[in-house]
Short mmCIF file of C-alpha atoms in Angstrom, two decimals:
data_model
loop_
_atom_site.label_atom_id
_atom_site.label_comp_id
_atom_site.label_asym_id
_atom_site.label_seq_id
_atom_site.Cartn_x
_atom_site.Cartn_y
_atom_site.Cartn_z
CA UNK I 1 -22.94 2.35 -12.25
CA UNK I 2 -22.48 0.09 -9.65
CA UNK I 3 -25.20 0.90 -7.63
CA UNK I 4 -27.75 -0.33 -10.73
CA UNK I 5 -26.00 -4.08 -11.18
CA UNK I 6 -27.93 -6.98 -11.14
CA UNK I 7 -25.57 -9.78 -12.34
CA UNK I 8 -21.88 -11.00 -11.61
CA UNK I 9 -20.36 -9.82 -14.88
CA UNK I 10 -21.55 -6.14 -13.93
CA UNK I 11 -19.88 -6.64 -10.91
CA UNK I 12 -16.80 -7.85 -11.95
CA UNK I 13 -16.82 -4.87 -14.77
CA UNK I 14 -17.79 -2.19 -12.57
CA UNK I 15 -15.73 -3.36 -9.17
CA UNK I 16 -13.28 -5.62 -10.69
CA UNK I 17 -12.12 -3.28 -13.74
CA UNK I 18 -13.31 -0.34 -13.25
CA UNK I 19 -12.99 0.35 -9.65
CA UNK I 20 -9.64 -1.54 -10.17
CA UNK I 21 -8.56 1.36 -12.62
CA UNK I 22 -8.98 3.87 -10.90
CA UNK I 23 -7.92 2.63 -7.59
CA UNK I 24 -4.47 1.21 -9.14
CA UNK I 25 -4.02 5.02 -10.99
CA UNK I 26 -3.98 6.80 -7.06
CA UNK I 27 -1.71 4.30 -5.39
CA UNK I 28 1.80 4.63 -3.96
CA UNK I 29 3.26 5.72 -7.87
CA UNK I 30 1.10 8.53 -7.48
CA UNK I 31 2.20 9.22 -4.21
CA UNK I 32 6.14 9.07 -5.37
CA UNK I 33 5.85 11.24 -7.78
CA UNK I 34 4.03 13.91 -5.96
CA UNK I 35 6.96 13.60 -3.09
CA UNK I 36 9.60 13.62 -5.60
CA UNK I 37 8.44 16.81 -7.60
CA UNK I 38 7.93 18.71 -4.15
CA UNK I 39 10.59 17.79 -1.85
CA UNK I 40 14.11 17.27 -1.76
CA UNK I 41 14.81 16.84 1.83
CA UNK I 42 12.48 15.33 4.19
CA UNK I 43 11.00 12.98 0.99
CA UNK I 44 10.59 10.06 3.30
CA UNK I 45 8.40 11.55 5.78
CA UNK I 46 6.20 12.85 2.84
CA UNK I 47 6.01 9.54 1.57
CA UNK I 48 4.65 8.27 5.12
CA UNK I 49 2.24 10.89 5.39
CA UNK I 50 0.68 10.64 1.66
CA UNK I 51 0.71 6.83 2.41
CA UNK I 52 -0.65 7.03 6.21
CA UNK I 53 -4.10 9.05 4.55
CA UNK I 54 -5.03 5.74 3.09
CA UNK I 55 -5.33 4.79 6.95
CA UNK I 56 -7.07 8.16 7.82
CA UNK I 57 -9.89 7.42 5.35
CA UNK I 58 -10.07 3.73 6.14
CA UNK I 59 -10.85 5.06 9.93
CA UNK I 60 -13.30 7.40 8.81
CA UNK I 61 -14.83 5.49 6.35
CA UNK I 62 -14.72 1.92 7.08
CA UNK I 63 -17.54 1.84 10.28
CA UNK I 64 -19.53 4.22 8.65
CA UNK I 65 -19.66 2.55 5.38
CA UNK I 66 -20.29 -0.66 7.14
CA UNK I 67 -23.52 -0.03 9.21
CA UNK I 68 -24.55 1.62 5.67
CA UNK I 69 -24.37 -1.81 3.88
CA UNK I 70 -25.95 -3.61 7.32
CA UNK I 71 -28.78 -0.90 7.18
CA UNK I 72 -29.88 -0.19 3.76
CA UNK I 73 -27.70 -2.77 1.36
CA UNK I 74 -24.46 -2.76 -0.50
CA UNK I 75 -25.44 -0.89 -3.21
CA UNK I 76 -26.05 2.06 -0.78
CA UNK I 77 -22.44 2.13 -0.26
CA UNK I 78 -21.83 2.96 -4.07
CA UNK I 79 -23.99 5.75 -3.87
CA UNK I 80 -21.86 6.98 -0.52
CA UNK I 81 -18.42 6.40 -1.87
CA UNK I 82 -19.18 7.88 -5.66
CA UNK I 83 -20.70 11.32 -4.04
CA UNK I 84 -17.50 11.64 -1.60
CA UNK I 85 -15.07 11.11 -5.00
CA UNK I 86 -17.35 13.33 -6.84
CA UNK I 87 -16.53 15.89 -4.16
CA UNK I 88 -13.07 15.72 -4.53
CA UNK I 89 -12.87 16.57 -8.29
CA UNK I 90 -13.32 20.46 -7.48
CA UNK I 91 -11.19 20.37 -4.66
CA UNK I 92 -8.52 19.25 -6.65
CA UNK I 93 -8.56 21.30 -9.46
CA UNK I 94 -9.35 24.16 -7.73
CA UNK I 95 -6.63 23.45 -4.99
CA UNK I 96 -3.81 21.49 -5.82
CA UNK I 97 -1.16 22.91 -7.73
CA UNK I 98 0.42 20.50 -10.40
CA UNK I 99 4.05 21.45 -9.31
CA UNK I 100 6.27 23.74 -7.15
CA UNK I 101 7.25 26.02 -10.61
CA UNK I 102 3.55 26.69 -10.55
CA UNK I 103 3.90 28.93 -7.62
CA UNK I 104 7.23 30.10 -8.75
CA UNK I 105 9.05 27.92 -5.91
CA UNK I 106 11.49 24.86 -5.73
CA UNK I 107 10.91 21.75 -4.05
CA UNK I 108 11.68 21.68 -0.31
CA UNK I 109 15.15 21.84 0.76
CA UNK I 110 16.30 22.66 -3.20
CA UNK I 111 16.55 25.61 -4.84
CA UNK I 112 14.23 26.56 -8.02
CA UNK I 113 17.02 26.02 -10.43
CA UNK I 114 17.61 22.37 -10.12
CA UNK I 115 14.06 21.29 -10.81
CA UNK I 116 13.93 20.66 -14.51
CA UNK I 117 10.92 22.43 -16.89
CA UNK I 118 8.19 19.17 -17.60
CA UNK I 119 8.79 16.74 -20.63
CA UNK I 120 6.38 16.73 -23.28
CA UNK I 121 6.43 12.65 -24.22
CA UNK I 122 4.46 9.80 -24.07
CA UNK I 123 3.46 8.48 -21.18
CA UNK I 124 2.51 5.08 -22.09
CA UNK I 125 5.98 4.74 -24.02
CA UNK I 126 7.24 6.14 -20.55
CA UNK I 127 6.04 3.55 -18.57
CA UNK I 128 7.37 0.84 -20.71
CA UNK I 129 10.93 2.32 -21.56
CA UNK I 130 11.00 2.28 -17.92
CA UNK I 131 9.99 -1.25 -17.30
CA UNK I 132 12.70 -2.18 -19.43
CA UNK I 133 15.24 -0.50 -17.46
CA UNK I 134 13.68 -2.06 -14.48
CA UNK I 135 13.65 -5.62 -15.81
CA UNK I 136 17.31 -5.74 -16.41
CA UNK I 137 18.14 -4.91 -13.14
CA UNK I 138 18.19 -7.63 -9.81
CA UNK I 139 17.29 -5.05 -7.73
CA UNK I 140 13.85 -4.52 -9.85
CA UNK I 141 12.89 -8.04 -8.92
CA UNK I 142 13.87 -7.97 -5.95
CA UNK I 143 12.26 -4.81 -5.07
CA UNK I 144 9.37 -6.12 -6.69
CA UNK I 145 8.93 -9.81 -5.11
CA UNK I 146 9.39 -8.17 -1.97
CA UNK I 147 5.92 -6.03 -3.00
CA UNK I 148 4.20 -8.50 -4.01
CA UNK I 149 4.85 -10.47 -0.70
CA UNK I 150 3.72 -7.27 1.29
CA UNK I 151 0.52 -7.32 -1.08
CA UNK I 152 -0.06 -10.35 -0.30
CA UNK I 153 0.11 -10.15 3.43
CA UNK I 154 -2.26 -6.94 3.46
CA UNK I 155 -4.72 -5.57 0.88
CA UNK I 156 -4.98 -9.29 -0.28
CA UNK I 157 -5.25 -10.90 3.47
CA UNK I 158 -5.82 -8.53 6.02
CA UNK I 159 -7.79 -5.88 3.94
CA UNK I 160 -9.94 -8.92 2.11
CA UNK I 161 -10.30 -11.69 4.58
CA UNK I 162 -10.08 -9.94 8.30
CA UNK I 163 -14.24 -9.33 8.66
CA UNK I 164 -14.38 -12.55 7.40
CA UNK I 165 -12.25 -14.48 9.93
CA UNK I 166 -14.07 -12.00 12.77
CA UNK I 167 -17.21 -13.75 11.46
CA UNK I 168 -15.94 -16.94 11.38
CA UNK I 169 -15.20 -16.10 15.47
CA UNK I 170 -18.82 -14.77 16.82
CA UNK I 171 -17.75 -11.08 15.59
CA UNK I 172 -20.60 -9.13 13.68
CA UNK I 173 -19.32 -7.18 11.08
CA UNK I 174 -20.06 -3.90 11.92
CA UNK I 175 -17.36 -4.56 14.59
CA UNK I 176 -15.39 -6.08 12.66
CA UNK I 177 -15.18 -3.11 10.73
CA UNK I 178 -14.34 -1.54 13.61
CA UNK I 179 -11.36 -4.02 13.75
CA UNK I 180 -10.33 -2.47 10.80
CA UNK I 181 -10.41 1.51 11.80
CA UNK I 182 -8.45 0.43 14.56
CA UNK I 183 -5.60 -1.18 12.59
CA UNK I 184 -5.66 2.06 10.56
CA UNK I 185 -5.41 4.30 14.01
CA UNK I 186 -2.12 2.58 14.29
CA UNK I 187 -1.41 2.33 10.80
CA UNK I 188 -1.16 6.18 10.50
CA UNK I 189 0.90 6.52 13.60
CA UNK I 190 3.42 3.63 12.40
CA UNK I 191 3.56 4.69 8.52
CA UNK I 192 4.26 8.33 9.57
CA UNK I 193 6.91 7.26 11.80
CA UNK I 194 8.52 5.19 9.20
CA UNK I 195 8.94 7.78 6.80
CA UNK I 196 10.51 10.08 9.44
CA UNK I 197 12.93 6.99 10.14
CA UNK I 198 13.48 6.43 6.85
CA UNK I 199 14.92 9.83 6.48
CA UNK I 200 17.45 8.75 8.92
CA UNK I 201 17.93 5.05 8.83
CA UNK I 202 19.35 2.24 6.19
CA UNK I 203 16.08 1.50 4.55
CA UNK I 204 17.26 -2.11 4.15
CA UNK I 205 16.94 -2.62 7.90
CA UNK I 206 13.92 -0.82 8.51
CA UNK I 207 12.30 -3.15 5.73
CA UNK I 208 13.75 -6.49 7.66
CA UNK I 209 12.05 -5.47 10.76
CA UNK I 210 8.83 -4.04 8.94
CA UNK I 211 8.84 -7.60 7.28
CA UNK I 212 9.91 -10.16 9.70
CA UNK I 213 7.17 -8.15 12.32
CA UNK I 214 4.38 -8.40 10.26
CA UNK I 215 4.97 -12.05 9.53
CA UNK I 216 5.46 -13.07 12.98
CA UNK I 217 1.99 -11.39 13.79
CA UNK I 218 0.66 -13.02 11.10
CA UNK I 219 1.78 -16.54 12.25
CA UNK I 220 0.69 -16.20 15.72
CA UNK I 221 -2.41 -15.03 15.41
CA UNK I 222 -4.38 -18.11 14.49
CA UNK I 223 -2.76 -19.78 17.38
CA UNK I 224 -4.45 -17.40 19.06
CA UNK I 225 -8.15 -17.80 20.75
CA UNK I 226 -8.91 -14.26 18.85
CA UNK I 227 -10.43 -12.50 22.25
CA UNK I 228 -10.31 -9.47 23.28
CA UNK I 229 -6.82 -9.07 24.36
CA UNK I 230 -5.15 -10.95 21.37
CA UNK I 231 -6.84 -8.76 18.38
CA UNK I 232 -6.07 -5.46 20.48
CA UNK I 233 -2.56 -6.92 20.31
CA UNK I 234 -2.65 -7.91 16.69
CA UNK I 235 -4.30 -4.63 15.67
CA UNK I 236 -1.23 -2.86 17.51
CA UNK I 237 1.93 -4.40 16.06
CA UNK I 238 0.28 -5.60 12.61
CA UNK I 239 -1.45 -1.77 12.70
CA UNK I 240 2.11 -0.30 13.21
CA UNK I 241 3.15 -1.96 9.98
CA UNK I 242 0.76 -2.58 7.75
CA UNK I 243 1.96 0.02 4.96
CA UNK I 244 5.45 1.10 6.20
CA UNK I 245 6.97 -0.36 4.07
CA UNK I 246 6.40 2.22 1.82
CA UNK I 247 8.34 5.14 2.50
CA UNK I 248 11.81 2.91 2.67
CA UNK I 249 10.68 0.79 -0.33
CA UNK I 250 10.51 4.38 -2.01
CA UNK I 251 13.70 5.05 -0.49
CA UNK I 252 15.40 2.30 -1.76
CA UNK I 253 14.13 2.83 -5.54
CA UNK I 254 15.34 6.33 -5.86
CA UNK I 255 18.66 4.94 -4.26
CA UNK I 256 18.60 2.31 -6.92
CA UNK I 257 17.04 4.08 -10.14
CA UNK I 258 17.69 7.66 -9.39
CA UNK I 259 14.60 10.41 -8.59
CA UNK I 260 13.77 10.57 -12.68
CA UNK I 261 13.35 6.81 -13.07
CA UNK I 262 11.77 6.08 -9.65
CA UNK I 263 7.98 7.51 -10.24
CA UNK I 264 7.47 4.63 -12.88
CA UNK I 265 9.54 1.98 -11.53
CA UNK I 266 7.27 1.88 -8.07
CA UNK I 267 4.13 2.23 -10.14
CA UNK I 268 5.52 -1.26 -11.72
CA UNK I 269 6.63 -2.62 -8.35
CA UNK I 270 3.01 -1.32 -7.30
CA UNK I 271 1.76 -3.32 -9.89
CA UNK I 272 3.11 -6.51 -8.02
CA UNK I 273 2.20 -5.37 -4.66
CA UNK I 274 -1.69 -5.42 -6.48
CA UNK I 275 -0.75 -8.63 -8.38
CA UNK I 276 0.15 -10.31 -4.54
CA UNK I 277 -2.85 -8.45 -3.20
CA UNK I 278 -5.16 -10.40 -5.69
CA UNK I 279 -3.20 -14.17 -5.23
CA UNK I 280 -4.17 -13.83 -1.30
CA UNK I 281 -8.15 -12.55 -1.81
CA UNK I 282 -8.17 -16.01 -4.20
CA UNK I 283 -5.96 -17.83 -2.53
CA UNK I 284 -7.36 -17.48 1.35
CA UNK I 285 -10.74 -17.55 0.07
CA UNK I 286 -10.20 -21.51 -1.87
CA UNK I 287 -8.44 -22.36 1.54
CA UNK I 288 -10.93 -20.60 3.68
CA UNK I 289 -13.38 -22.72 1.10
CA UNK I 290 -11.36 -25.88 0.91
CA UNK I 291 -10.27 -26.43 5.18
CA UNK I 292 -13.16 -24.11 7.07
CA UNK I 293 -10.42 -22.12 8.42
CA UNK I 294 -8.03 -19.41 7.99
CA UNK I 295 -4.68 -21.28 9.29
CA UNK I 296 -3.14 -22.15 6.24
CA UNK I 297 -3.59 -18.60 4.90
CA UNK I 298 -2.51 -16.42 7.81
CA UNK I 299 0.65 -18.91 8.49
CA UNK I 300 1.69 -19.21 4.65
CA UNK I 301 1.62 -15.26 4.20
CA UNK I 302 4.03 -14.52 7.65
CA UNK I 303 6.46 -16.90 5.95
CA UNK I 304 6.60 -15.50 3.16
CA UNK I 305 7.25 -11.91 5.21
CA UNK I 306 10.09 -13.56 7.05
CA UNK I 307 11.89 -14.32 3.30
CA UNK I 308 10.69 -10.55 2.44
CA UNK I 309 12.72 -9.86 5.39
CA UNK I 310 16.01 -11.75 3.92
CA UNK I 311 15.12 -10.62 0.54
CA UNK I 312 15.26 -6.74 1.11
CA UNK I 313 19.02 -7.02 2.44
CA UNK I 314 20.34 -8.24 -1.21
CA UNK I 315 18.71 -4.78 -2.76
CA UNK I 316 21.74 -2.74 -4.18
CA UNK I 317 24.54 -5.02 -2.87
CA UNK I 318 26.38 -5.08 -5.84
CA UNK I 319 26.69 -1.04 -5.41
CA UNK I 320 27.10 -1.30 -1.54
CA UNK I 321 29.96 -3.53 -2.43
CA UNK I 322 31.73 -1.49 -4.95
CA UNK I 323 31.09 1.93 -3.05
CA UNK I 324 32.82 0.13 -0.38
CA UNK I 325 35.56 -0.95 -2.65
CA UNK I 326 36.31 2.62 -3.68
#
């Protein structure tokens, strides 16, 4: 549909709801509950690899799709992207088994027997039963600020506003793009790593150093003349962590809410990570708008990582405290 709009409301319907839709109904909840209903052991390292694919098709995609909407117009790019989804529909119906009793197996690392025979309810009442069991709970919020903040400081910044600021610096966009494919290079080597690490590490210190990291790249950077030398170092260590914080912040809401609850509590956390994600795409666009530059944006959003970074290390200390009591 989007490649016959003419006016802003179609865009906003077709991109803005639409696309939103369906984008929000594949994200990292997906991704949970697909690690949780096939492995036992090893679930962090799934986790990083479902989440590190999202980099794999951003380096794939991302140049390609660019000197498509530089050659031939945006709309082109509709055309593109809805023929590669179309694609997929086959592939995963025809390929992708709903669950590991399908094939008459367990999850890995667990036996057949312990993996419970699917619930017939409702999933909307689902989703909101488990909100409520969320919302009672610190660690919800703070799980969930915590998301937001690392919304904000990627899909929202990085993912919106990074062509832009290459523009604003001499850079065309095509390589800009190219900007982009190589933060995801690095992206898939760092989220992959940080679900094997989180299978062996306290997830509340792999999220401090995940957090404080990315803000301190995201502070320095517009102190930085932006040549050639200081984005291959940006696109390195902001790269390296742009979405591992997933696999721990999994981690750390099965710890919390148990492997039942945790599918729908990260799809709510997810929800704030998209909610942060959309105050930074408005937020460094009025100051992009308001100043001419990008300073106030990148430099508010690594603050706000170095609290995520303080933040994370209250999750579960109530139970940290009374395990260590007992």
């Amino acid at each position: 549909l989007s490649g016959f709009i003419s006016t802003p409301w179609q865009l906003f319907a077709t991109w803005g709801v639409m696309v939103g839709i369906g984008c929000g109904a594949g994200t990292i909840g997906l991704a949970t509950a697909v690690a949780n209903r096939w492995f036992v052991e090893r679930r962090g390292l799934a986790v990083g690899l479902l989440t590190a694919s999202n980099a794999s098709g951003q380096l794939v995609f991302l140049p390609l799709l660019a000197a498509v909407a530089q050659s031939t117009g945006w709309q082109s790019v509709s055309w593109v992207l809805a023929a590669v989804m179309g694609a997929m529909i086959p592939v995963v119906l025809l390929f992708l088994p709903e669950s590991p009793r399908s094939l008459g197996l367990g999850p890995y690392g667990a036996p057949i027997e312990i993996v419970p025979p699917p619930a017939s309810t409702n999933p909307v009442a689902v989703a909101f039963q488990g909100l409520g069991r969320g919302a009672r709970s610190a660690d919800f919020w703070l799980l969930a600020s915590t998301f937001f903040i690392c919304g904000f400081s990627t899909n929202g910044l990085v993912g919106t506003h990074l062509i832009a600021y290459c523009v604003d610096h001499g850079i065309p966009e095509v390589s800009a793009a190219g900007i982009l494919a190589a933060l995801g290079v690095f992206d898939l080597i760092g989220t992959t790593a940080s679900g094997w690490l989180t299978d062996r590490f306290n997830s509340r210190i792999l999220l401090f150093w995940y957090y404080g990291l990315r803000g301190l790249s995201l502070i320095a950077l517009p102190f930085t003349n932006f040549d050639v030398i200081s984005r291959s170092v940006f696109a390195v260590f902001y790269g390296l962590d742009w979405v591992a914080t997933v696999p721990p912040t999994v981690a750390l809401t099965n710890e919390v809410f148990g492997r039942k609850d945790a599918p729908v509590i990260v799809s709510w956390i997810t929800a704030a990570h998209q909610l942060g994600a959309a105050a930074a795409a408005l937020g460094a666009g009025t100051v992009r708008s308001s100043t001419g530059s990008y300073f106030g944006a990148f430099v508010a959003s690594g603050s706000l990582c170095l609290i995520a970074s303080l933040l994370v290390l209250r999750i579960a200390r109530s139970r940290r405290a009374a395990a260590a009591a007992a």
